Amino acid sequence: MMGEATGEILLMRLRDRQSRFWRCGFSGLSGRVLLTALFGLLTAAFLWQPLPAAAASDTEASAPVSSLSAKSSPVAADGRRIVRIGYVERSFMPEERPDILATFAWLKKKLPQYQIEIRNYTIPGLEYAIRHGEVDFFLETAGFYRRVYVQGLRDIATMITREAPNPSEAVGSLILVPYDSPYKSIEDLKGKRAAVSWIEAFSGVYIPEGELAARGLSPDHYFHYVEAGSPMTNLLAAVQRGDADFALARTCTFEQLESTTPEYAKQFRAVSLKKPDAVFHCRTSTDLYPYWTFISTQTATAPVSRAVTVALLTMPETSHGVAWGVVSDFARVDGLFRTLKAGPYAYLRVESVGDFVRKYRTPILFGVLLILLLIFHSWRSGRLVEERTAELEKSRLAEEAATRRKLEAEKKLETFERVSVIGAISSLITHELNGPLSTISNCCGTLERLFERTPPAPVVTRMVALIEKQCWRSSEIIERVRGYAKNRNRELVPVNFSAALERVASMRRLAHPDIHITLSLPEKPLFAAWDELEMELVANNLIKNAAEACASNPAPRVAVTLSEKAGSAILSVEDNGSGDQSEANTPLSPTPLHSTKGNGLGLGLLIVKTLVEKISGRLELSRAGGITLARVTIPLEEAKGASPEPRAAAVPQPKDKASPS
């Protein structure tokens, strides 16, 4: 019987470390070694039947009481019922042990009708005793309680101290580094060695990993844990020896160290401290959780549970100010395990070996049989390999030829479909839009002839000229689409960037009269090897976006600046549409099909980026202090000869004279 219990304790120790094994990953194993080890584990687990209950997964741990070994409490020789209380002495700090012993003494004094029996366990041994009904009550951390939770466990009282009068927020973790260490925050400790009391400690491992998750950091592989044991001085000694870079200590233990050996405590300092709490009187680097908790198991009867609960809640404070209260909600502890996918939620990562074998026993048998068949097939194939080599080689060559032909056909089909779609779209646009554009242009010509006889107001003349210019721009865009469809590259010539920018800014002022648009140009015109229409499209998109972004501002402002630096022209467009004056400098990037405007498609900035990068330029977007900045940098080209004049707006011909689409 003792050998069976020892075997189950070893299995439970393996299961306790199971979730941490999976979180550590397999980066150090090759694929072949991993598959071999996994197959060996599955085979061993299958052959080792029946599996002990202690090796079951945490999911099975929540099974009904009838599936557990619930043993009734024994009766002493004098007829009194024996009440068995389990605890793990090594889990407590030396300063806490007198208060724990005082609690046990109070229970013996307060409950003379029962024979109180205190049993000291190891962590795996206590879990074994809980699952097999060998204890009626146990005292452990809230993390241990929720990690080994089975049906029938009930928390009845939680420790209250002077430092932590609220039992729901009484324990956390404190990160301690050498006083002269360069580490300032928890972010600086990534990949460093952490000294902990043991590898499954709630306050030393799980709570710090929960803090990492709360900060948006992945807790997996963040620290390398060094198991140093208890008390806390062992952790600090490991840091001083160089075995670890920092220590993960329980809250309030450092304050105790400062009161007992202040000179030793001065050699260390805490990092990533939380703001001081008016209720909790100790330094902490993490959130706080419930403290030591008394738990009743399924073997404790209702009268015994009631008597123990009343005794604990009525116990007077010890000389160190320790008493017992009630915590009705352990949801934060469950949430921590759920976030880390550990403890009762380890199944979110991977199921245990025992549960996996029981659940997939038939497929495993089939797999073993399949492996045997594969071994036989491999032996048989060895005899046939010589006579089949030529046939397989012939089949391989034929398959490769067929694959090449298929890929070539698919590539041709894809190219044809793309050209056909683009051609159809460009033809449709040209055919459908040339007519309305020609009509508009003809109407503008008629108005001009009418204005020769009856001169209108100057603004009307400017509007008609603007309409004609936009007709030309639309025709240019249509021709550009056709050129793209036919894969024609337009010849790049030096274009007056300054003049083009003046035209665009003037047009934008007319379109947005309520927005103050300023334009700052260098004294000497700047020329760039670009297409004039693409240049105007870039400038128009940036100024238009800036104007629309700041339209809701009480004092909308757009500042357009053109400058030269290191042989490049720099176009900067600023607007005050952000509104958040406190935000830091934030780089932005254009995202296709995403726009902050209700009717936007998110393509404007993407078009600008494409056109700029096509001529070896770059687009940069940023936001800081309520100002959004778009900066375009393109290479300059010295003008040859006289500066080229801006092109006259080409007027589209009437539909019956237009070039065929």
CSV table of C-alpha atoms in Angstrom, one decimal, residues 365-604:
chain,number,residue,atom,x,y,z
A,365,LEU,CA,-4.6,0.6,-30.5
A,366,PHE,CA,-5.3,1.3,-34.2
A,367,GLY,CA,-2.1,3.3,-34.4
A,368,VAL,CA,0.0,0.6,-32.8
A,369,LEU,CA,-1.4,-1.9,-35.2
A,370,LEU,CA,-0.7,0.5,-38.1
A,371,ILE,CA,2.9,0.9,-36.9
A,372,LEU,CA,3.3,-2.9,-36.9
A,373,LEU,CA,1.8,-3.1,-40.4
A,374,LEU,CA,4.1,-0.3,-41.6
A,375,ILE,CA,7.1,-2.2,-40.2
A,376,PHE,CA,6.0,-5.3,-42.1
A,377,HIS,CA,5.4,-3.2,-45.2
A,378,SER,CA,8.8,-1.6,-44.9
A,379,TRP,CA,10.5,-5.1,-44.7
A,380,ARG,CA,8.5,-6.3,-47.7
A,381,SER,CA,9.2,-3.1,-49.7
A,382,GLY,CA,12.9,-3.7,-49.3
A,383,ARG,CA,12.6,-6.8,-51.4
A,384,LEU,CA,10.7,-5.0,-54.1
A,385,VAL,CA,12.6,-1.7,-54.3
A,386,GLU,CA,15.0,-2.8,-57.1
A,387,GLU,CA,12.3,-3.9,-59.5
A,388,ARG,CA,10.1,-0.9,-58.7
A,389,THR,CA,12.8,1.7,-59.0
A,390,ALA,CA,12.6,2.1,-62.8
A,391,GLU,CA,8.8,2.3,-62.7
A,392,LEU,CA,8.7,4.8,-59.9
A,393,GLU,CA,11.3,7.0,-61.7
A,394,LYS,CA,9.3,6.9,-64.9
A,395,SER,CA,6.1,7.9,-63.0
A,396,ARG,CA,7.9,10.7,-61.2
A,397,LEU,CA,9.2,12.2,-64.4
A,398,ALA,CA,5.8,12.0,-66.0
A,399,GLU,CA,4.2,13.6,-62.9
A,400,GLU,CA,6.8,16.4,-62.9
A,401,ALA,CA,6.1,17.1,-66.6
A,402,ALA,CA,2.4,17.1,-66.0
A,403,THR,CA,2.8,19.4,-63.1
A,404,ARG,CA,4.9,21.8,-65.2
A,405,ARG,CA,2.3,21.9,-67.9
A,406,LYS,CA,-0.4,22.5,-65.4
A,407,LEU,CA,1.5,25.4,-63.8
A,408,GLU,CA,2.2,27.0,-67.1
A,409,ALA,CA,-1.5,26.6,-68.2
A,410,GLU,CA,-2.6,28.1,-64.9
A,411,LYS,CA,-0.2,31.0,-65.2
A,412,LYS,CA,-1.4,31.7,-68.8
A,413,LEU,CA,-5.0,31.6,-67.7
A,414,GLU,CA,-4.4,33.9,-64.8
A,415,THR,CA,-2.6,36.4,-67.0
A,416,PHE,CA,-5.3,36.2,-69.6
A,417,GLU,CA,-8.1,36.7,-67.0
A,418,ARG,CA,-6.3,39.7,-65.4
A,419,VAL,CA,-5.7,41.4,-68.7
A,420,SER,CA,-9.2,40.7,-69.8
A,421,VAL,CA,-10.7,42.1,-66.6
A,422,ILE,CA,-8.5,45.2,-66.7
A,423,GLY,CA,-9.2,45.7,-70.4
A,424,ALA,CA,-12.9,45.3,-69.8
A,425,ILE,CA,-12.9,47.8,-67.0
A,426,SER,CA,-10.8,50.4,-68.8
A,427,SER,CA,-12.9,50.1,-71.9
A,428,LEU,CA,-16.1,50.4,-69.9
A,429,ILE,CA,-14.8,53.5,-68.1
A,430,THR,CA,-13.6,55.1,-71.3
A,431,HIS,CA,-16.8,54.3,-73.2
A,432,GLU,CA,-19.1,55.5,-70.4
A,433,LEU,CA,-17.2,58.6,-69.3
A,434,ASN,CA,-15.9,60.0,-72.5
A,435,GLY,CA,-19.4,60.9,-73.6
A,436,PRO,CA,-20.4,62.9,-70.4
A,437,LEU,CA,-17.0,64.6,-70.4
A,438,SER,CA,-17.3,65.6,-74.0
A,439,THR,CA,-20.7,67.0,-73.3
A,440,ILE,CA,-19.4,69.0,-70.4
A,441,SER,CA,-16.5,70.3,-72.4
A,442,ASN,CA,-18.8,71.3,-75.3
A,443,CYS,CA,-21.1,73.1,-72.9
A,444,CYS,CA,-18.1,75.0,-71.5
A,445,GLY,CA,-17.1,76.0,-75.0
A,446,THR,CA,-20.6,77.2,-75.7
A,447,LEU,CA,-20.5,79.3,-72.5
A,448,GLU,CA,-17.2,80.8,-73.5
A,449,ARG,CA,-18.6,81.9,-76.9
A,450,LEU,CA,-21.6,83.3,-75.2
A,451,PHE,CA,-19.4,85.2,-72.7
A,452,GLU,CA,-17.6,86.8,-75.7
A,453,ARG,CA,-20.9,88.7,-76.4
A,454,THR,CA,-22.0,89.1,-72.8
A,455,PRO,CA,-19.0,89.1,-70.4
A,456,PRO,CA,-20.1,87.5,-67.1
A,457,ALA,CA,-18.7,88.1,-63.6
A,458,PRO,CA,-15.0,87.1,-63.3
A,459,VAL,CA,-15.9,84.3,-60.8
A,460,VAL,CA,-18.1,82.7,-63.5
A,461,THR,CA,-15.2,82.8,-66.0
A,462,ARG,CA,-12.9,81.1,-63.4
A,463,MET,CA,-15.5,78.5,-62.7
A,464,VAL,CA,-15.9,77.6,-66.3
A,465,ALA,CA,-12.1,77.4,-66.8
A,466,LEU,CA,-11.9,75.2,-63.7
A,467,ILE,CA,-14.6,72.9,-65.1
A,468,GLU,CA,-12.7,72.6,-68.3
A,469,LYS,CA,-9.5,71.8,-66.4
A,470,GLN,CA,-11.2,69.0,-64.4
A,471,CYS,CA,-12.6,67.6,-67.6
A,472,TRP,CA,-9.0,67.4,-68.9
A,473,ARG,CA,-7.9,65.7,-65.6
A,474,SER,CA,-10.6,63.1,-65.9
A,475,SER,CA,-9.7,62.4,-69.5
A,476,GLU,CA,-6.1,62.0,-68.4
A,477,ILE,CA,-7.1,59.5,-65.7
A,478,ILE,CA,-9.1,57.5,-68.2
A,479,GLU,CA,-6.1,57.4,-70.5
A,480,ARG,CA,-3.8,56.5,-67.6
A,481,VAL,CA,-6.1,53.5,-66.8
A,482,ARG,CA,-5.9,52.4,-70.5
A,483,GLY,CA,-2.1,52.8,-70.4
A,484,TYR,CA,-1.9,50.6,-67.3
A,485,ALA,CA,-4.1,48.0,-68.9
A,486,LYS,CA,-1.7,48.0,-71.9
A,487,ASN,CA,1.3,48.1,-69.7
A,488,ARG,CA,2.6,51.3,-71.1
A,489,ASN,CA,5.2,53.2,-69.0
A,490,ARG,CA,4.9,57.0,-69.3
A,491,GLU,CA,8.1,58.9,-70.0
A,492,LEU,CA,9.2,60.9,-66.9
A,493,VAL,CA,10.3,64.5,-67.6
A,494,PRO,CA,11.3,67.3,-65.2
A,495,VAL,CA,8.2,68.8,-63.8
A,496,ASN,CA,7.9,72.0,-61.8
A,497,PHE,CA,6.9,70.7,-58.4
A,498,SER,CA,6.4,74.3,-57.1
A,499,ALA,CA,4.0,75.3,-59.9
A,500,ALA,CA,2.0,72.1,-59.6
A,501,LEU,CA,1.7,72.6,-55.9
A,502,GLU,CA,0.4,76.1,-56.3
A,503,ARG,CA,-2.3,74.9,-58.7
A,504,VAL,CA,-3.4,72.1,-56.3
A,505,ALA,CA,-3.5,74.5,-53.3
A,506,SER,CA,-5.5,77.0,-55.2
A,507,MET,CA,-8.1,74.3,-56.2
A,508,ARG,CA,-8.3,73.1,-52.6
A,509,ARG,CA,-8.9,76.6,-51.3
A,510,LEU,CA,-11.9,76.9,-53.6
A,511,ALA,CA,-13.2,73.4,-52.5
A,512,HIS,CA,-12.7,74.2,-48.8
A,513,PRO,CA,-13.3,78.0,-48.3
A,514,ASP,CA,-13.8,77.6,-44.5
A,515,ILE,CA,-10.4,76.1,-43.9
A,516,HIS,CA,-7.2,78.2,-43.6
A,517,ILE,CA,-4.8,76.6,-46.1
A,518,THR,CA,-1.3,78.1,-46.2
A,519,LEU,CA,1.4,77.3,-48.8
A,520,SER,CA,5.1,77.9,-48.3
A,521,LEU,CA,7.4,77.4,-51.3
A,522,PRO,CA,11.2,77.9,-51.7
A,523,GLU,CA,12.5,80.8,-53.6
A,524,LYS,CA,13.9,78.6,-56.4
A,525,PRO,CA,11.4,76.3,-58.2
A,526,LEU,CA,12.0,72.6,-57.6
A,527,PHE,CA,11.9,70.1,-60.4
A,528,ALA,CA,11.4,66.4,-60.1
A,529,ALA,CA,11.4,63.6,-62.8
A,530,TRP,CA,7.8,62.6,-62.4
A,531,ASP,CA,4.6,62.6,-64.3
A,532,GLU,CA,2.7,65.8,-63.8
A,533,LEU,CA,-0.7,64.2,-63.3
A,534,GLU,CA,0.7,61.8,-60.7
A,535,MET,CA,2.4,64.6,-59.0
A,536,GLU,CA,-0.9,66.6,-58.7
A,537,LEU,CA,-2.7,63.4,-57.6
A,538,VAL,CA,-0.3,63.0,-54.7
A,539,ALA,CA,-0.5,66.6,-53.6
A,540,ASN,CA,-4.3,66.8,-54.1
A,541,ASN,CA,-4.8,63.6,-52.0
A,542,LEU,CA,-2.7,64.8,-49.1
A,543,ILE,CA,-4.2,68.3,-48.9
A,544,LYS,CA,-7.7,67.0,-49.4
A,545,ASN,CA,-7.3,64.4,-46.6
A,546,ALA,CA,-5.8,67.0,-44.3
A,547,ALA,CA,-8.7,69.5,-45.0
A,548,GLU,CA,-11.3,66.8,-44.3
A,549,ALA,CA,-9.6,65.7,-41.1
A,550,CYS,CA,-9.6,69.1,-39.5
A,551,ALA,CA,-13.0,70.2,-40.8
A,552,SER,CA,-14.6,69.6,-37.4
A,553,ASN,CA,-12.0,71.7,-35.6
A,554,PRO,CA,-13.2,75.2,-34.5
A,555,ALA,CA,-10.2,76.7,-36.1
A,556,PRO,CA,-9.2,74.3,-39.0
A,557,ARG,CA,-5.8,74.8,-40.4
A,558,VAL,CA,-3.7,73.1,-43.1
A,559,ALA,CA,-0.1,74.1,-43.6
A,560,VAL,CA,1.6,73.0,-46.9
A,561,THR,CA,5.4,73.3,-47.1
A,562,LEU,CA,7.8,72.5,-49.9
A,563,SER,CA,11.5,72.4,-49.1
A,564,GLU,CA,14.8,71.0,-50.4
A,565,LYS,CA,17.2,68.8,-48.4
A,566,ALA,CA,20.1,66.7,-49.6
A,567,GLY,CA,19.0,66.6,-53.2
A,568,SER,CA,15.4,65.7,-52.4
A,569,ALA,CA,12.2,67.7,-52.4
A,570,ILE,CA,10.2,67.4,-49.2
A,571,LEU,CA,6.5,68.1,-49.2
A,572,SER,CA,5.0,68.4,-45.7
A,573,VAL,CA,1.2,68.7,-45.1
A,574,GLU,CA,0.1,69.4,-41.5
A,575,ASP,CA,-3.4,69.6,-40.1
A,576,ASN,CA,-4.8,70.2,-36.6
A,577,GLY,CA,-7.5,67.6,-36.8
A,578,SER,CA,-6.2,65.1,-34.2
A,579,GLY,CA,-7.5,67.0,-31.1
A,580,ASP,CA,-5.3,65.1,-28.6
A,581,GLN,CA,-2.7,67.5,-27.4
A,582,SER,CA,-1.1,65.1,-25.0
A,583,GLU,CA,-0.3,62.2,-27.2
A,584,ALA,CA,3.4,61.4,-28.0
A,585,ASN,CA,4.9,61.1,-31.5
A,586,THR,CA,3.1,58.1,-33.1
A,587,PRO,CA,4.2,56.8,-36.6
A,588,LEU,CA,1.3,55.8,-38.8
A,589,SER,CA,1.0,53.7,-42.0
A,590,PRO,CA,-1.7,53.6,-44.7
A,591,THR,CA,-3.9,50.5,-44.4
A,592,PRO,CA,-5.9,49.3,-47.5
A,593,LEU,CA,-9.7,49.3,-47.2
A,594,HIS,CA,-9.5,51.1,-43.8
A,595,SER,CA,-10.5,54.7,-43.3
A,596,THR,CA,-11.4,56.8,-40.3
A,597,LYS,CA,-13.9,58.7,-42.5
A,598,GLY,CA,-17.4,57.4,-42.6
A,599,ASN,CA,-17.6,57.3,-46.4
A,600,GLY,CA,-13.9,56.6,-47.1
A,601,LEU,CA,-12.4,53.5,-48.7
A,602,GLY,CA,-8.9,53.9,-47.3
A,603,LEU,CA,-7.3,53.9,-50.8
A,604,GLY,CA,-6.2,57.5,-51.1
